[in-house]
PDB file of C-alpha atoms in Angstrom:
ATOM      1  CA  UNK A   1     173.001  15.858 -31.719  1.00  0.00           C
ATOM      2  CA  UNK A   2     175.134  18.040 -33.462  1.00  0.00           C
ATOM      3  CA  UNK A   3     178.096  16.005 -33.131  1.00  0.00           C
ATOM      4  CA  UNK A   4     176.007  13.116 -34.918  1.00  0.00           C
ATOM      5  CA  UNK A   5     174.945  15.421 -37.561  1.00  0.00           C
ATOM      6  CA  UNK A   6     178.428  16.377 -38.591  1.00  0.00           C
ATOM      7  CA  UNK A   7     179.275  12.931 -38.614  1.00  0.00           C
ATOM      8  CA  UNK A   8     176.508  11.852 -40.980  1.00  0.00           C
ATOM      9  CA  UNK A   9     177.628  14.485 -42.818  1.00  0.00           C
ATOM     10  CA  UNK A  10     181.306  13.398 -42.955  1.00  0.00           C
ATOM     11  CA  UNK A  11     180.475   9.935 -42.518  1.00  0.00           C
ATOM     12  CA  UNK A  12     183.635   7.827 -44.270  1.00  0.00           C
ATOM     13  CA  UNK A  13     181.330   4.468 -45.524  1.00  0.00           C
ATOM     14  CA  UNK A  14     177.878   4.633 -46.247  1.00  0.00           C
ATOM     15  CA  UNK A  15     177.581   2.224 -43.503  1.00  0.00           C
ATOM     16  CA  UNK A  16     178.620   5.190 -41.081  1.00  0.00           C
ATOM     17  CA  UNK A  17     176.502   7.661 -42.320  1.00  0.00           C
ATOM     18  CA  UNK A  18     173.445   5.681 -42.216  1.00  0.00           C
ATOM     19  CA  UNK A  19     174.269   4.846 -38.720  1.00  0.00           C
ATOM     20  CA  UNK A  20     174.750   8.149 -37.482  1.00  0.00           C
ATOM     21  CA  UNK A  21     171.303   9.552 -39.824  1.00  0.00           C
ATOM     22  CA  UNK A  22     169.356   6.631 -38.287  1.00  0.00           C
ATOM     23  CA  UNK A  23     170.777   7.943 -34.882  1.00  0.00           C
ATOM     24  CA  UNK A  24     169.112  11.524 -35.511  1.00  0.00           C
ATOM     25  CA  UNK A  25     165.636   9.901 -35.250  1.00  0.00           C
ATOM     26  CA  UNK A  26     166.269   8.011 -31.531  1.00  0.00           C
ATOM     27  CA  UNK A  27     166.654  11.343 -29.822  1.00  0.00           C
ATOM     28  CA  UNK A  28     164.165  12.017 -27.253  1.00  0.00           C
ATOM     29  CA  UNK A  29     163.981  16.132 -26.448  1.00  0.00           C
ATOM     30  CA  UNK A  30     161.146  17.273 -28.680  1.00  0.00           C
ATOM     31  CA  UNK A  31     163.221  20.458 -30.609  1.00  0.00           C
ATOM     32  CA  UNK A  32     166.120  18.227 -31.750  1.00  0.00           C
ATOM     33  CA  UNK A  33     163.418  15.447 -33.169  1.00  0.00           C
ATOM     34  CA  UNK A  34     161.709  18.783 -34.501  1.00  0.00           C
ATOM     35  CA  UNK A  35     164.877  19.461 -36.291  1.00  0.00           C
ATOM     36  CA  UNK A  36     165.429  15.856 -37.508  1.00  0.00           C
ATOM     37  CA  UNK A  37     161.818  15.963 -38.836  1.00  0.00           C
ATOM     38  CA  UNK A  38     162.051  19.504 -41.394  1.00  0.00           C
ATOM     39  CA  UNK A  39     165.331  18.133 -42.705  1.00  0.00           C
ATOM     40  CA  UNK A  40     163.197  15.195 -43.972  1.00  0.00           C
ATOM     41  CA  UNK A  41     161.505  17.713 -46.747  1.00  0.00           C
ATOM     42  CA  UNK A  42     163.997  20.738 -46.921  1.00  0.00           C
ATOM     43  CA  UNK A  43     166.476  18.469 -48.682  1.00  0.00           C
ATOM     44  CA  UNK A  44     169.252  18.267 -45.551  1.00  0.00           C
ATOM     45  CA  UNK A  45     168.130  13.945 -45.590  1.00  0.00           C
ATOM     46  CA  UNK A  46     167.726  12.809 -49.397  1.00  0.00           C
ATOM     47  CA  UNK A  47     164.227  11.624 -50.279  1.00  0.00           C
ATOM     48  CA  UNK A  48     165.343   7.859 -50.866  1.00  0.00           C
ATOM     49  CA  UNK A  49     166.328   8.397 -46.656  1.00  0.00           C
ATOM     50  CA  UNK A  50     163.821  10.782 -45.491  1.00  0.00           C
ATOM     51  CA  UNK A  51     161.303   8.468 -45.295  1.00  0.00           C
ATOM     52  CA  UNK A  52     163.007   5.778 -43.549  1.00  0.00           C
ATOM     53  CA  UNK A  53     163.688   8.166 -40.870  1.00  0.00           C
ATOM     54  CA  UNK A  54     159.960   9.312 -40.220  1.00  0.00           C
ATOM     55  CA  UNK A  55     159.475   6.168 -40.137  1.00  0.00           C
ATOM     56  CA  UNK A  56     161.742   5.469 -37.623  1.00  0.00           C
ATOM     57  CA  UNK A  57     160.475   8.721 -35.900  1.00  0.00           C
ATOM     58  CA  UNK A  58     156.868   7.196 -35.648  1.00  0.00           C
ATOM     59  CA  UNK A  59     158.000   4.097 -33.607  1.00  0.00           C
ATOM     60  CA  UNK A  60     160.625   6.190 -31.082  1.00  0.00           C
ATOM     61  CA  UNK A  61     158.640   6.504 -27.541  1.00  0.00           C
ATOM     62  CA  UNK A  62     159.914  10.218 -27.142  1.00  0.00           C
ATOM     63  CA  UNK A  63     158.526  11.528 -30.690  1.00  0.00           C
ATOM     64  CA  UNK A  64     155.969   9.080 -32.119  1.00  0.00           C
ATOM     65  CA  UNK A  65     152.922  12.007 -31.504  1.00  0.00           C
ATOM     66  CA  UNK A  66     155.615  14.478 -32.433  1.00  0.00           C
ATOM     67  CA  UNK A  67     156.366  12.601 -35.562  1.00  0.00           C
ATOM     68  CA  UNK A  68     152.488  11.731 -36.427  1.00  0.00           C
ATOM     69  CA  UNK A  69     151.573  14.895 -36.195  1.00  0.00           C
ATOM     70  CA  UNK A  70     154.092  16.251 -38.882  1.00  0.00           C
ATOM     71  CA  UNK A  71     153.431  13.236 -41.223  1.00  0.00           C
ATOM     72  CA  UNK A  72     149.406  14.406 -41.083  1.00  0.00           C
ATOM     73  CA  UNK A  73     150.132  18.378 -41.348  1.00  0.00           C
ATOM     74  CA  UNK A  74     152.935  16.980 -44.030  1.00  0.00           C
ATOM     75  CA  UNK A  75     151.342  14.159 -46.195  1.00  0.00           C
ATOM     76  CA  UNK A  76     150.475  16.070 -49.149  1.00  0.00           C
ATOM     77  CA  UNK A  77     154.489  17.244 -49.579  1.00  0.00           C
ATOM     78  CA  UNK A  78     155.595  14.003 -48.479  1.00  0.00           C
ATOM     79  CA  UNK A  79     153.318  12.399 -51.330  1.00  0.00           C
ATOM     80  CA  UNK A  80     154.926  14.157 -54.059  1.00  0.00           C
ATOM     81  CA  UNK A  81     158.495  14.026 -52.603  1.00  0.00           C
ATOM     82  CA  UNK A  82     159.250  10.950 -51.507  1.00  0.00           C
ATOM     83  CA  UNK A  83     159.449   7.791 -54.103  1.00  0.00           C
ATOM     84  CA  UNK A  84     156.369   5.038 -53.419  1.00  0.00           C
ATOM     85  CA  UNK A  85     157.993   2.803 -52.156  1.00  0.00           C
ATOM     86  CA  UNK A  86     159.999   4.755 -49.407  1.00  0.00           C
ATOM     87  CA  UNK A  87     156.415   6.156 -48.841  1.00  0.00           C
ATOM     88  CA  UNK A  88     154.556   2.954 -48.204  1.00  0.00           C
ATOM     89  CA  UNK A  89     157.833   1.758 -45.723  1.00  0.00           C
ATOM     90  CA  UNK A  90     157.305   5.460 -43.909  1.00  0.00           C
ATOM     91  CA  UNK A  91     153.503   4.278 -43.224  1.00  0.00           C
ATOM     92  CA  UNK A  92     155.135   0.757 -41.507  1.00  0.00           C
ATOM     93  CA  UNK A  93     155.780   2.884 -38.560  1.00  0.00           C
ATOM     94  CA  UNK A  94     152.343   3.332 -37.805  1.00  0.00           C
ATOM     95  CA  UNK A  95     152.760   0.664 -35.990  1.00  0.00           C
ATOM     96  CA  UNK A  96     154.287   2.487 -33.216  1.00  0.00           C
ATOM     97  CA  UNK A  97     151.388   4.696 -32.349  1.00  0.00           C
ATOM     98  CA  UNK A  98     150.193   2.153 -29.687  1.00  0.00           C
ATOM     99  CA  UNK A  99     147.430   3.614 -27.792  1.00  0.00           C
ATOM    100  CA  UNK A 100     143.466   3.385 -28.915  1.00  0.00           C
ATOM    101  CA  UNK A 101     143.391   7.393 -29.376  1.00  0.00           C
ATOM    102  CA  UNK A 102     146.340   7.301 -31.681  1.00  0.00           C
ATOM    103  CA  UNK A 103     144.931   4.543 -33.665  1.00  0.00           C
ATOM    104  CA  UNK A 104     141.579   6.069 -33.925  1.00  0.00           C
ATOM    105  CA  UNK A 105     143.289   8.828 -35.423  1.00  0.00           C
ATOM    106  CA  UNK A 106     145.190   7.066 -37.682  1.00  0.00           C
ATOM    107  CA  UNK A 107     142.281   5.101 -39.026  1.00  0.00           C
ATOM    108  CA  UNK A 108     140.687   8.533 -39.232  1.00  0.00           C
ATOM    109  CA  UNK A 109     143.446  10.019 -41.364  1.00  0.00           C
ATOM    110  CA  UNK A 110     143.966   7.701 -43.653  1.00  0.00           C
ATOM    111  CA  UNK A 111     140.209   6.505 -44.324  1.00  0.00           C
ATOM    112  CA  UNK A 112     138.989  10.320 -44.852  1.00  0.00           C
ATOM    113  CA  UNK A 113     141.770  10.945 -47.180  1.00  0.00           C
ATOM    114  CA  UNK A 114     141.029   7.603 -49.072  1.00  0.00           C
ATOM    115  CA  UNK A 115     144.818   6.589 -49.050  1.00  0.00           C
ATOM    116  CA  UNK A 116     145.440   3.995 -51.248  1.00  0.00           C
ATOM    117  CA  UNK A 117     149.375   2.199 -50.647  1.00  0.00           C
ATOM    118  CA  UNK A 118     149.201  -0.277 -53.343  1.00  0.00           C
ATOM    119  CA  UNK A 119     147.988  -3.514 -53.156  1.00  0.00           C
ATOM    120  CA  UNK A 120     146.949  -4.819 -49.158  1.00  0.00           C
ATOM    121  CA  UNK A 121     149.930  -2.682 -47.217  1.00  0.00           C
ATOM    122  CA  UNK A 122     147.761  -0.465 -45.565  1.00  0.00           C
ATOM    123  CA  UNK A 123     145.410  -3.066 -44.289  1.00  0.00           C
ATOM    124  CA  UNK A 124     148.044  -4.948 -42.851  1.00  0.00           C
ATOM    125  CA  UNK A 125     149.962  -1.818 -41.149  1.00  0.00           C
ATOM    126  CA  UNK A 126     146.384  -1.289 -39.392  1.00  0.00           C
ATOM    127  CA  UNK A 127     145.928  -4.745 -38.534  1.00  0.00           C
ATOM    128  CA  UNK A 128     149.661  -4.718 -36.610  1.00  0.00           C
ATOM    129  CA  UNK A 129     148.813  -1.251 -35.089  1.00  0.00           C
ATOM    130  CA  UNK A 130     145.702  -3.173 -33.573  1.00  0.00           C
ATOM    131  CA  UNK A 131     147.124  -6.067 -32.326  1.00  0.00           C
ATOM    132  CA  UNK A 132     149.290  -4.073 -30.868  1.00  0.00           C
ATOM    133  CA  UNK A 133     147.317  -1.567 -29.570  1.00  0.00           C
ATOM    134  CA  UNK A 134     145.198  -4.317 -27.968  1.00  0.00           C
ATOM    135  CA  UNK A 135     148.408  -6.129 -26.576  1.00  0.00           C
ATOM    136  CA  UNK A 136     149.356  -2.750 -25.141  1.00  0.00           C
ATOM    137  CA  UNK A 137     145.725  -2.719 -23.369  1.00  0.00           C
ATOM    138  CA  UNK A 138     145.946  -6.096 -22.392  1.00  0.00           C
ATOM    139  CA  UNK A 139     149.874  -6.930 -20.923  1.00  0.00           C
ATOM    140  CA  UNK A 140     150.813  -2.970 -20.667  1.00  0.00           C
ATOM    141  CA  UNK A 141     149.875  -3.055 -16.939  1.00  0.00           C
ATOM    142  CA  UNK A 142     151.448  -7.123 -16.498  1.00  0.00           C
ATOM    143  CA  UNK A 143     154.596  -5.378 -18.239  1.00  0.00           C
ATOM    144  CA  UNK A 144     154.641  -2.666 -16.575  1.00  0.00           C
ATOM    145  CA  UNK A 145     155.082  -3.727 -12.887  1.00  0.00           C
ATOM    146  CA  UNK A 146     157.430  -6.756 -13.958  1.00  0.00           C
ATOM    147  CA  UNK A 147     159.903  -4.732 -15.430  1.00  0.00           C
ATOM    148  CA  UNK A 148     159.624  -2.271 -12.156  1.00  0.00           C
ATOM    149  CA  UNK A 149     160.175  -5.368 -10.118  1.00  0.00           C
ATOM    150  CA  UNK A 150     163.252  -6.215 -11.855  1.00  0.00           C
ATOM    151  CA  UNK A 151     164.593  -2.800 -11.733  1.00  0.00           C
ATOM    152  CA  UNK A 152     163.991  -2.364  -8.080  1.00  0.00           C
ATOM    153  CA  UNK A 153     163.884  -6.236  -6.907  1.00  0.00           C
TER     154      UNK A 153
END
């Protein structure tokens, strides 16, 4: 992790450093996505990135509670921080929080707070978390044991 930071930091091409920032969000131990996640609003990521990478953070297996829980305690900074757009392309990652209590809370959260995206983008972020919620509860178990017979077959 810190070898990646210093890199994104150093980065030579802006094609390196967004590799190596994008890299800081597929990390998987909880304090180092932790990290990743408070330089998103203490100015370490710039606002046009920070965003992207909760965003990114939302739909990585390891930190996609981790991440939706700091987005919810965060929203109100992240409102007045980030620019619109990046905003609206943060909420995309909903679509990672595949399982029905996840969804239920994100319906919850952004319902009570009457969240309002622009245009349809919200609708159609929780229309793709349900589909694939319900294709998680439908194929997860299918998927499941295929994949573990192709690892072990």
């Amino acid at each position: 992790y810190e070898e990646f930071s210093e890199r994104y930091r150093t980065a030579a091409t802006p094609q390196e450093e967004r590799r190596y920032l994008f890299s800081l969000a597929a990390f998987s131990h909880a304090p180092l996505l932790d990290r990743t996640l408070a330089r998103t609003l203490n100015g370490e990521i710039r606002m046009q990135d920070a965003p992207f990478i909760v965003g990114s953070l939302l739909t990585n297996v390891y930190g996609r509670e981790q991440a939706w829980e700091f987005v919810k305690a965060n929203w109100d900074q992240m409102d007045k921080l980030f620019p619109k757009q990046g905003l609206r392309r943060m909420c995309g990652g909903i679509v990672g929080l595949t399982t029905p209590e996840l969804e239920q809370d994100v319906q919850k959260f952004f319902h009570s707070r009457k969240i309002d995206l622009g245009g349809k983008v919200l609708d159609q972020y929780l229309e793709q978390l349900r589909v694939a919620v319900s294709f998680r509860e439908r194929e997860g178990d299918t998927l499941q044991r295929t994949l573990c017979s192709s690892l072990h077959g």
